[in-house]
Short mmCIF file of C-alpha atoms in Angstrom, two decimals:
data_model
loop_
_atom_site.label_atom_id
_atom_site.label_comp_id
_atom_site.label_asym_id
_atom_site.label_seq_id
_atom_site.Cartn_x
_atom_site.Cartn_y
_atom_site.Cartn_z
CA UNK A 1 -20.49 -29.34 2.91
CA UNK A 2 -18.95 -32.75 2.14
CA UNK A 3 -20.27 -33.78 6.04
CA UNK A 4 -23.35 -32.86 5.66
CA UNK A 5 -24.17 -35.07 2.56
CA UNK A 6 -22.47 -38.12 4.38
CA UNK A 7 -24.90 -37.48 6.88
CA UNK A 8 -27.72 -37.34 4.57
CA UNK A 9 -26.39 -40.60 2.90
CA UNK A 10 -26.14 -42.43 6.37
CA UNK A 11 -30.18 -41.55 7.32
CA UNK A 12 -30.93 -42.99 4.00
CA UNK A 13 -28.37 -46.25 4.87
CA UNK A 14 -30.17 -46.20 7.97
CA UNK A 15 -33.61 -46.32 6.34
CA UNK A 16 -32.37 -49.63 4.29
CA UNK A 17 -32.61 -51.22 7.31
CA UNK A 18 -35.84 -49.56 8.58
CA UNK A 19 -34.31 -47.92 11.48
CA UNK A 20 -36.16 -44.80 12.29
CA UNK A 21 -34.38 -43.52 15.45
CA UNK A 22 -31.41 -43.78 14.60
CA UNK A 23 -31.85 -41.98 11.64
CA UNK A 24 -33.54 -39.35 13.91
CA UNK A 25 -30.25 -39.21 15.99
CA UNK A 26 -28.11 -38.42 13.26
CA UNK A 27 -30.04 -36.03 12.03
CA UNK A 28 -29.86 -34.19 15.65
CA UNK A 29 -26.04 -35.04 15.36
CA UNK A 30 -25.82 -32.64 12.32
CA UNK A 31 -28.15 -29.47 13.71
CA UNK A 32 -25.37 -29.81 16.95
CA UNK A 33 -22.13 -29.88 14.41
CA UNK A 34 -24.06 -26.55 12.96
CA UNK A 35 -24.55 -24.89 16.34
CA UNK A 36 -21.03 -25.82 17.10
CA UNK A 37 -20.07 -23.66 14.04
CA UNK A 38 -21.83 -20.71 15.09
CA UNK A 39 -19.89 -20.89 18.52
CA UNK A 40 -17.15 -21.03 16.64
CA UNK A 41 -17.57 -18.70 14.46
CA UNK A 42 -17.95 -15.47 17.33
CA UNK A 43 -14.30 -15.25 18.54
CA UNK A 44 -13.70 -14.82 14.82
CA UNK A 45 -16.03 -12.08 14.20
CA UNK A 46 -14.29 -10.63 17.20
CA UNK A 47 -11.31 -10.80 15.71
CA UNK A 48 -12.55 -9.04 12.89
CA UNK A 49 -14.05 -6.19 15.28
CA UNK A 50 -10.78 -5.92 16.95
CA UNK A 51 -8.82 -4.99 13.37
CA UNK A 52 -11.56 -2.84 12.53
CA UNK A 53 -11.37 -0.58 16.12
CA UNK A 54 -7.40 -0.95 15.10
CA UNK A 55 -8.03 0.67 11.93
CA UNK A 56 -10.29 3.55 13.24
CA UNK A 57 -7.28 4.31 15.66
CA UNK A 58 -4.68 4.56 13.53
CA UNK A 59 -6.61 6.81 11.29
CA UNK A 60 -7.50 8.91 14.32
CA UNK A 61 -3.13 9.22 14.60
CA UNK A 62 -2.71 9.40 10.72
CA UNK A 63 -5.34 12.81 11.19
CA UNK A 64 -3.53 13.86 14.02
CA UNK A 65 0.02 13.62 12.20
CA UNK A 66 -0.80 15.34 8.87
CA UNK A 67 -3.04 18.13 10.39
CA UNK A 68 0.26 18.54 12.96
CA UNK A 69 2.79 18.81 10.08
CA UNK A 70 0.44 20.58 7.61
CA UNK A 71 -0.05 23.18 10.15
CA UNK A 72 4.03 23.42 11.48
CA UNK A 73 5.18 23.65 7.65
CA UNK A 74 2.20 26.47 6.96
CA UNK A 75 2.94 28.62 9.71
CA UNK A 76 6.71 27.75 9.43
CA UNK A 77 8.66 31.77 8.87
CA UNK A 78 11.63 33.32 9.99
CA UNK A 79 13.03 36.61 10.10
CA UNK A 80 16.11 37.14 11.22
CA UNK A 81 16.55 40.18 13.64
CA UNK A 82 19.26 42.38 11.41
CA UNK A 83 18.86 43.66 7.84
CA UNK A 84 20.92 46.00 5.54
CA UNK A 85 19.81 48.37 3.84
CA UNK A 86 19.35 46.28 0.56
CA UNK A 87 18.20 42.83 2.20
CA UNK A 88 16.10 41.78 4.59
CA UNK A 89 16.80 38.04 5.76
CA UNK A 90 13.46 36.38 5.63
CA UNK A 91 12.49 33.10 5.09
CA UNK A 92 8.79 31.05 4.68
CA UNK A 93 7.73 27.62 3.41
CA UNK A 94 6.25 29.18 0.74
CA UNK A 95 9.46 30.11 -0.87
CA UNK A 96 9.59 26.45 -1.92
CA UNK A 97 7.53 25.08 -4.50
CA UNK A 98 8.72 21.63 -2.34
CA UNK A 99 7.16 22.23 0.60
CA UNK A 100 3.91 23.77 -0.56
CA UNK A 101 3.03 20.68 -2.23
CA UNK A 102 4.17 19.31 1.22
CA UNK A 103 1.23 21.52 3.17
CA UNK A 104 -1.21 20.95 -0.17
CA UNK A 105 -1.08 17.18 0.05
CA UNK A 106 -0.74 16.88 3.92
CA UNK A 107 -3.84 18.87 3.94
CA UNK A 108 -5.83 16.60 1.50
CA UNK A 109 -4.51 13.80 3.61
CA UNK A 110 -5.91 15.11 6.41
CA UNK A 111 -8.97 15.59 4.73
CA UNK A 112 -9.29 12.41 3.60
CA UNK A 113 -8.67 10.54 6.72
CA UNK A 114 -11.30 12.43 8.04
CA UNK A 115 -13.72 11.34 5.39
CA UNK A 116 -12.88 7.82 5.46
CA UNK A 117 -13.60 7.50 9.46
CA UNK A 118 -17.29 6.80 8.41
CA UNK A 119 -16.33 4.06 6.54
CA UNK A 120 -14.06 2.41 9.08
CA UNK A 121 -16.49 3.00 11.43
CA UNK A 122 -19.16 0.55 9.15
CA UNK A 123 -16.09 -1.87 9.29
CA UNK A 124 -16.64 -2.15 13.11
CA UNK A 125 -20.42 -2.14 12.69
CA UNK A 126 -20.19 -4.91 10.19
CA UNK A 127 -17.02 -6.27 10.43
CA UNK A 128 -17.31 -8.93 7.22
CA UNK A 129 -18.38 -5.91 4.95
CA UNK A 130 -16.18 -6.46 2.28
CA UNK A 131 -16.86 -3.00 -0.06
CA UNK A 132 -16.05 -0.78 2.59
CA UNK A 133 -12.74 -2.43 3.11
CA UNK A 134 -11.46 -2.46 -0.51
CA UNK A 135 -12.58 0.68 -0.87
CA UNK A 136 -10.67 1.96 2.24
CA UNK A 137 -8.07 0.04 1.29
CA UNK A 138 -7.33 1.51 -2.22
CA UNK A 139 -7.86 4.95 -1.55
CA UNK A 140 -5.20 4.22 1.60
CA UNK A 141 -2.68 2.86 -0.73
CA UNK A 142 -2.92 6.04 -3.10
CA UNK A 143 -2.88 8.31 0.05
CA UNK A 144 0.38 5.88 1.45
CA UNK A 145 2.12 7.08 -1.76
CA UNK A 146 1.06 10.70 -2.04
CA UNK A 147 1.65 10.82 1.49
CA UNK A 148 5.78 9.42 1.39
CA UNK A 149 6.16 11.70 -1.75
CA UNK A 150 5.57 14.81 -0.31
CA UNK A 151 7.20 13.94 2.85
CA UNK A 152 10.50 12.95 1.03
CA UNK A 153 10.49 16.16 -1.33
CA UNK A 154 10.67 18.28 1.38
CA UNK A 155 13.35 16.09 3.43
CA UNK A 156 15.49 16.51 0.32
CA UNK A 157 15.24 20.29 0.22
CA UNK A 158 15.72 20.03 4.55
CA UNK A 159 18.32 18.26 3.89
CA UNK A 160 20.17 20.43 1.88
CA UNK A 161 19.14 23.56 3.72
CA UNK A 162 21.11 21.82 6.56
CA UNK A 163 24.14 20.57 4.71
CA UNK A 164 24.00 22.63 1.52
CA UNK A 165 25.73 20.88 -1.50
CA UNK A 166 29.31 21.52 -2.32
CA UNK A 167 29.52 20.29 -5.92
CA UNK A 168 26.29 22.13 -6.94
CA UNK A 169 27.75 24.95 -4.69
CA UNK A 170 24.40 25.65 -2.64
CA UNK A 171 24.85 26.92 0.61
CA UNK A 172 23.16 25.52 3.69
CA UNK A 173 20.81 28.07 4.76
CA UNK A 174 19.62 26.26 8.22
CA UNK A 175 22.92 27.90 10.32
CA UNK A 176 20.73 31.28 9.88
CA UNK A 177 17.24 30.16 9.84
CA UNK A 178 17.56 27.70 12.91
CA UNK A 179 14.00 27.96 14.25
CA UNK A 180 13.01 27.60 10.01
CA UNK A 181 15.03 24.66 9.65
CA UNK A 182 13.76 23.30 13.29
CA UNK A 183 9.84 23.17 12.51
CA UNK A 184 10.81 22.25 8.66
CA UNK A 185 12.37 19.01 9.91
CA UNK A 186 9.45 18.78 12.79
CA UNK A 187 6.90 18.49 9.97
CA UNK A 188 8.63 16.37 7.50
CA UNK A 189 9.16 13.85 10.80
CA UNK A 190 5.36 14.29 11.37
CA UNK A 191 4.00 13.82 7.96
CA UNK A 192 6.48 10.46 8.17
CA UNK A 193 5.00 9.46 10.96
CA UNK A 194 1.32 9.76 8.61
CA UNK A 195 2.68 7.94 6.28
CA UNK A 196 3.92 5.19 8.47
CA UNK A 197 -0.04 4.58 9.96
CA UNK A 198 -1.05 4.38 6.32
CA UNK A 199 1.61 1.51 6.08
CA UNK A 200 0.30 0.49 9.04
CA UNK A 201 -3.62 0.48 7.66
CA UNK A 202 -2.84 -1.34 4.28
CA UNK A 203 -1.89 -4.68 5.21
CA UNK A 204 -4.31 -4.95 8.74
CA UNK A 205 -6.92 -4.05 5.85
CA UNK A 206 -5.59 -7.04 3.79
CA UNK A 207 -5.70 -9.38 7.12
CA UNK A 208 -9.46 -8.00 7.45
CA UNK A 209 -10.04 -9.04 3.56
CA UNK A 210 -8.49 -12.33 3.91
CA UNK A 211 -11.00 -14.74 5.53
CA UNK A 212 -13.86 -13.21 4.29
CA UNK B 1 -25.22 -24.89 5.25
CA UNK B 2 -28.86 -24.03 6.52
CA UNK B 3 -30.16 -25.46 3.83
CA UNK B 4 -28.77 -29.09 3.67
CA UNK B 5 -29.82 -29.01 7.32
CA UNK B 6 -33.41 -28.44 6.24
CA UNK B 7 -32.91 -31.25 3.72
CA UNK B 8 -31.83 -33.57 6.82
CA UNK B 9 -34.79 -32.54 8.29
CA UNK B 10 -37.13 -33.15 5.39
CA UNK B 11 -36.07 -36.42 5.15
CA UNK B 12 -37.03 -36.76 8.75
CA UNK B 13 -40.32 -35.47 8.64
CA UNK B 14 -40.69 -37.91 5.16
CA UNK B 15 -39.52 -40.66 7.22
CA UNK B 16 -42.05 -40.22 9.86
CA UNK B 17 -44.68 -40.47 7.03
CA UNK B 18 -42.75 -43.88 6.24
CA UNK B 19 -42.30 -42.92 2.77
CA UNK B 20 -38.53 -44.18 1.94
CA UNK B 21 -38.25 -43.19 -1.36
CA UNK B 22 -39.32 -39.32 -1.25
CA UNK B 23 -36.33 -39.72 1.19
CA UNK B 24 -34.02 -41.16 -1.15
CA UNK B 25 -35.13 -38.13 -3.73
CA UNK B 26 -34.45 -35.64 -0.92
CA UNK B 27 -30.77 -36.67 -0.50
CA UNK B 28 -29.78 -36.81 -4.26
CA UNK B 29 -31.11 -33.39 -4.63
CA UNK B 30 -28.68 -32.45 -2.23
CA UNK B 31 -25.91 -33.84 -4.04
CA UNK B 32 -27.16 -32.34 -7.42
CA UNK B 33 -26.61 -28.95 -5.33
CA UNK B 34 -23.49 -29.61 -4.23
CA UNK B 35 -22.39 -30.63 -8.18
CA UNK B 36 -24.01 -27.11 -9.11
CA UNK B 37 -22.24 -25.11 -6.62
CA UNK B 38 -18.49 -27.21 -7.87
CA UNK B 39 -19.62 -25.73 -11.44
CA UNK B 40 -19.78 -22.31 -9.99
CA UNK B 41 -16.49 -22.77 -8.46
CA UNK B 42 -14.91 -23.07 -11.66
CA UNK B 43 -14.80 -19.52 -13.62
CA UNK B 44 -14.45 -18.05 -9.83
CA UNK B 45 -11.00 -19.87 -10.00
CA UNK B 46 -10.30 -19.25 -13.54
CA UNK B 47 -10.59 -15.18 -12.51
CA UNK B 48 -8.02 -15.63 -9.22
CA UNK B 49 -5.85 -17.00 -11.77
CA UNK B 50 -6.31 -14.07 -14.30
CA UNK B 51 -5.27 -11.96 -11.14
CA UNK B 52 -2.48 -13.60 -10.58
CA UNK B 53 -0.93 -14.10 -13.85
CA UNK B 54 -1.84 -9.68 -14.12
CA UNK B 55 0.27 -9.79 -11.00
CA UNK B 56 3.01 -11.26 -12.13
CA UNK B 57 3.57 -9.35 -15.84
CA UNK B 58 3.30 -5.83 -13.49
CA UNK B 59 6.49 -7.39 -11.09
CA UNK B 60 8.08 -8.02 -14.56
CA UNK B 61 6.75 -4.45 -15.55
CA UNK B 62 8.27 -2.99 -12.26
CA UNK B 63 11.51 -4.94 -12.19
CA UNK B 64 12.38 -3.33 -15.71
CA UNK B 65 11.79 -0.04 -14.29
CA UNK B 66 13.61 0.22 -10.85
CA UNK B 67 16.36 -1.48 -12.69
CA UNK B 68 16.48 0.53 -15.80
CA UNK B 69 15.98 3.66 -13.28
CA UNK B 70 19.02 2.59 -11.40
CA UNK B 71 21.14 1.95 -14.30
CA UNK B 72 20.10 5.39 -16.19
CA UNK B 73 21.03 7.00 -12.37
CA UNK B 74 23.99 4.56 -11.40
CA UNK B 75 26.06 5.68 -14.77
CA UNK B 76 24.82 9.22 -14.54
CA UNK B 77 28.08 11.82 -15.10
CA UNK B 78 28.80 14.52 -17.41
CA UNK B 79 32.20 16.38 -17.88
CA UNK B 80 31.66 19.40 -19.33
CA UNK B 81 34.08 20.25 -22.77
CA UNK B 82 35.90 23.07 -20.67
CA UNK B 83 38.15 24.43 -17.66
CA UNK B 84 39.66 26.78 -15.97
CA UNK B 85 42.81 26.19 -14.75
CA UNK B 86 41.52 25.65 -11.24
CA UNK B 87 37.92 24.24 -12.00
CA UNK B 88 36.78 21.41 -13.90
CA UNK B 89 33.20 21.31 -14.90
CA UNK B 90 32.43 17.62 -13.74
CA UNK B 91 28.87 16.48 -12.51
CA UNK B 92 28.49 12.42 -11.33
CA UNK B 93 25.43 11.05 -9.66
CA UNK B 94 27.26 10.00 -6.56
CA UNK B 95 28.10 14.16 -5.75
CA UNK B 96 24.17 14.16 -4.31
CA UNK B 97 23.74 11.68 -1.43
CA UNK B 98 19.75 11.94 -2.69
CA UNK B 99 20.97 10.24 -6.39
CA UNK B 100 22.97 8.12 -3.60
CA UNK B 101 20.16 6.59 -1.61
CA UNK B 102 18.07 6.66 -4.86
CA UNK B 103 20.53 4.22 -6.66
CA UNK B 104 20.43 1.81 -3.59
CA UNK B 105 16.66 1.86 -3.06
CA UNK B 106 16.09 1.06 -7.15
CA UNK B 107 18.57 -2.03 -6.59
CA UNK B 108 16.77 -2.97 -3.57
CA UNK B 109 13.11 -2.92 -5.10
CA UNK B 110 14.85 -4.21 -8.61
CA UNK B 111 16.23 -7.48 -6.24
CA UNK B 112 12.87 -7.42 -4.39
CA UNK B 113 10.81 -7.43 -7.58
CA UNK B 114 12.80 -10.56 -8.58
CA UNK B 115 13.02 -12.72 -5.31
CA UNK B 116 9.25 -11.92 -5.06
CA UNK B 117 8.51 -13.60 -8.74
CA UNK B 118 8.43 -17.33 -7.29
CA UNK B 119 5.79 -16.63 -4.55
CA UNK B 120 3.79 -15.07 -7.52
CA UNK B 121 4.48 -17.99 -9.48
CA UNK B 122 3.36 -20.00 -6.65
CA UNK B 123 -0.28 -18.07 -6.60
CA UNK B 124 -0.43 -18.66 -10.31
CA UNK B 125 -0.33 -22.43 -9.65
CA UNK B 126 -2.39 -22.46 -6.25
CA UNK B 127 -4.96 -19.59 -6.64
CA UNK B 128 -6.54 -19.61 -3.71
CA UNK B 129 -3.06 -20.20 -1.15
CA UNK B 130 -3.77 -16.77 1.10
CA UNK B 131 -0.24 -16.84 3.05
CA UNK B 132 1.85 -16.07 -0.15
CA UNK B 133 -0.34 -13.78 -1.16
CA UNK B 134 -0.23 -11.66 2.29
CA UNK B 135 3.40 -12.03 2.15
CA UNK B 136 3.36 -10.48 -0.83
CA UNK B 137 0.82 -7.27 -0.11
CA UNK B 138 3.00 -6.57 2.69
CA UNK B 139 6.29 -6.38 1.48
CA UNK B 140 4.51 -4.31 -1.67
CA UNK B 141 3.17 -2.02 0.45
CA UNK B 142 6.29 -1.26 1.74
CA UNK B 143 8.48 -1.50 -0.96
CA UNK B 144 5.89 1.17 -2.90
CA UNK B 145 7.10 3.57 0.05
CA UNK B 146 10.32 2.98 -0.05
CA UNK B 147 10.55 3.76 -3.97
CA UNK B 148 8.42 6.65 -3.71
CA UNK B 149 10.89 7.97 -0.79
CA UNK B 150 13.36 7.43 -3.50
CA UNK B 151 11.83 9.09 -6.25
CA UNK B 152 10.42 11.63 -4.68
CA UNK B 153 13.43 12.59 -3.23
CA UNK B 154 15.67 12.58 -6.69
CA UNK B 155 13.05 14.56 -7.85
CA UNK B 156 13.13 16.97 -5.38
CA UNK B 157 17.12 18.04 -6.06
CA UNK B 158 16.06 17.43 -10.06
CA UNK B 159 13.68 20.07 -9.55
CA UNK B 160 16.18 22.54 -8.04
CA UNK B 161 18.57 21.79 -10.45
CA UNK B 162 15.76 22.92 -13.19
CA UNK B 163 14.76 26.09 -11.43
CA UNK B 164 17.17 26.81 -8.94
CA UNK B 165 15.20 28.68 -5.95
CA UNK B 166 16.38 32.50 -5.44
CA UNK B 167 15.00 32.20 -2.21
CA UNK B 168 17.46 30.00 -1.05
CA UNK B 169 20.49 31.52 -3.40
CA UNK B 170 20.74 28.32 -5.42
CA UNK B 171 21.72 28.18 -8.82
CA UNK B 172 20.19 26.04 -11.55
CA UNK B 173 22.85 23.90 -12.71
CA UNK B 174 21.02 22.39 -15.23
CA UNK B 175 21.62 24.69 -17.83
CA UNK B 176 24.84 23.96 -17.99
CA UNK B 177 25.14 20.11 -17.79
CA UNK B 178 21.58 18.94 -19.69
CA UNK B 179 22.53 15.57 -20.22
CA UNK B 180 23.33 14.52 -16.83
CA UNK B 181 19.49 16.62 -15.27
CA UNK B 182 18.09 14.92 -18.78
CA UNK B 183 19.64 11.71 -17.72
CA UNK B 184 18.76 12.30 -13.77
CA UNK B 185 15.24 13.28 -15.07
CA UNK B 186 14.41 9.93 -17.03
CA UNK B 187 15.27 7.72 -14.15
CA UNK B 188 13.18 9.45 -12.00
CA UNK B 189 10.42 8.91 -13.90
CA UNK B 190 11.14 5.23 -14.49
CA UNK B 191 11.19 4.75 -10.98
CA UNK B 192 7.33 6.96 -10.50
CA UNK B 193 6.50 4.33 -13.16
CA UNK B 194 7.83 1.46 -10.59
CA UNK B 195 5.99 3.01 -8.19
CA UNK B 196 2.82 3.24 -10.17
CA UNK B 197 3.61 -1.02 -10.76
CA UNK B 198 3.41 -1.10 -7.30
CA UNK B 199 0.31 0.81 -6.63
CA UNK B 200 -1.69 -1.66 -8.87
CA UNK B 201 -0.01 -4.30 -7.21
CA UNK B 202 -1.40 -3.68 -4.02
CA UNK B 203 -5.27 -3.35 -4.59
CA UNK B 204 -4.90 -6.36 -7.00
CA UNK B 205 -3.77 -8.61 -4.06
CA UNK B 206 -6.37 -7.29 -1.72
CA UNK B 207 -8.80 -8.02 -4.83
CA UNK B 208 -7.36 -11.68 -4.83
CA UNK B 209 -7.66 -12.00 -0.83
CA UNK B 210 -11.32 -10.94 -1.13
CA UNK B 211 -12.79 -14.07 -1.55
CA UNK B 212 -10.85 -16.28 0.34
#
């Protein structure tokens, strides 16, 4: 703004000395400074575009991943093919308090990734909206959490089902329930995955925010 | 900017009409903008630096929690008053690699939490510098997934030690050795509360970036 006033200053220096085109000229000098701006200004709103068709993608993945594990962990049962007559050797997710709040959050996750691909997709439409971004941004960060929570329950509880604990003498259950075990670890990788695009989708929505 | 170029232009137009001094009153309106818009500046500033002073009591606020988390896990053992001649009743933190990694990620985000202080320090003197500040929101972002990981994690095996699952033919162990599952409990809380510093740390940055 400073350069502009300069300007305004040197057309009224100019005028001291009664010299009317050359006060003309520098006006013309400023209106070309301003359409120099403007030129300069689309590779940066191109820019912008480009993090906001980033951030639709990676929610498109982030959808992908926590419908994917939501659905292994929910449909994740075993049972084995003998039985006496007192047991039968059967296992399912929703033994676990652990990993139904694993398939309960993953599937709000989901949900909400889906809901917020409106709003990214105003980000590429305008890509200075600010709103929008913080909005997406906050709810992404609370999602990032809920997201690493549940996936790190239920890693704890795989992980034990693997290698059982000795000192608080549980057994590992996975050398019976392989193909249990299998897609347990399958979605706990998966909703990682989720969580890592939310990582990801904070900080690109920070670089977004930044020269705004 | 558009409108100090419409100014230049005025006085143009005035000078065409010859009329130097309308000029001269064109220009210092300009300048009496430019002082108004300074005054503007000034509670805008004032309110980055109320952000970034918040910012820094919630690092002190989460430093006292991932440390006093990884203390309250870190000296977490219980010997129980009897034996057997072949058993002794003896629980320690470092029996559950969980309570393992869960000690080291509280000391990471506790040494974190302190090497990050300066750069907030450094956005409490220069509220508007944006490259601390992204610094910052990035390594925040992931250091709120890493301590959920943690917590989520201790609290997973907490859990189990609580309720045991039948499922899964574990036994509670809590019953037996409360102060070291009441001890194991409490620092997983104080690290959910490290993670909650964390998850207003985030937004608050983006908040700050905003109106760079």
């Amino acid at each position: 703004m400073k350069s502009e006033v300069s300007a305004v200053t040197r057309v009224v220096d100019k005028n001291k000395g009664i010299d009317k085109g050359k006060g003309v000229t520098w006006a013309v000098s400023v209106s070309e400074k301003d359409s120099f701006s403007s030129t300069k200004a689309a590779p940066f709103s191109r820019w912008k575009k480009g993090i906001a068709v980033t951030d639709f993608v990676l929610r498109l993945g982030a959808i992908g991943a926590a419908m994917g594990s939501a659905v292994t962990m929910g449909t994740n049962e075993e049972q084995l093919p003998f039985f006496t007559q007192f047991l039968q050797f059967h296992a399912q997710w929703s033994d676990f308090p652990v990993f139904q709040f694993f398939v309960f959050a993953n599937g709000v996750i989901s949900g909400y990734a889906i809901l917020s691909l409106p709003f990214s997709y105003v980000c590429i439409v305008q890509p200075h909206a600010v709103r929008p971004r913080l909005l997406l941004m906050t709810f992404d960060t609370v999602m990032m959490g809920l997201i690493s929570v549940a996936a790190a329950g239920a890693a704890a509880i795989v992980y034990v089902g693997h290698n059982g604990s000795q000192d608080a003498n549980w057994m590992a259950f996975c050398q019976g329930f392989t193909n249990f075990c299998q897609a347990a670890s399958e979605a706990v990788v998966l909703s990682f995955v989720a969580a890592a695009f939310f990582l990801c989708l904070v900080p690109l929505s920070a670089l977004a925010l930044k020269s705004n």
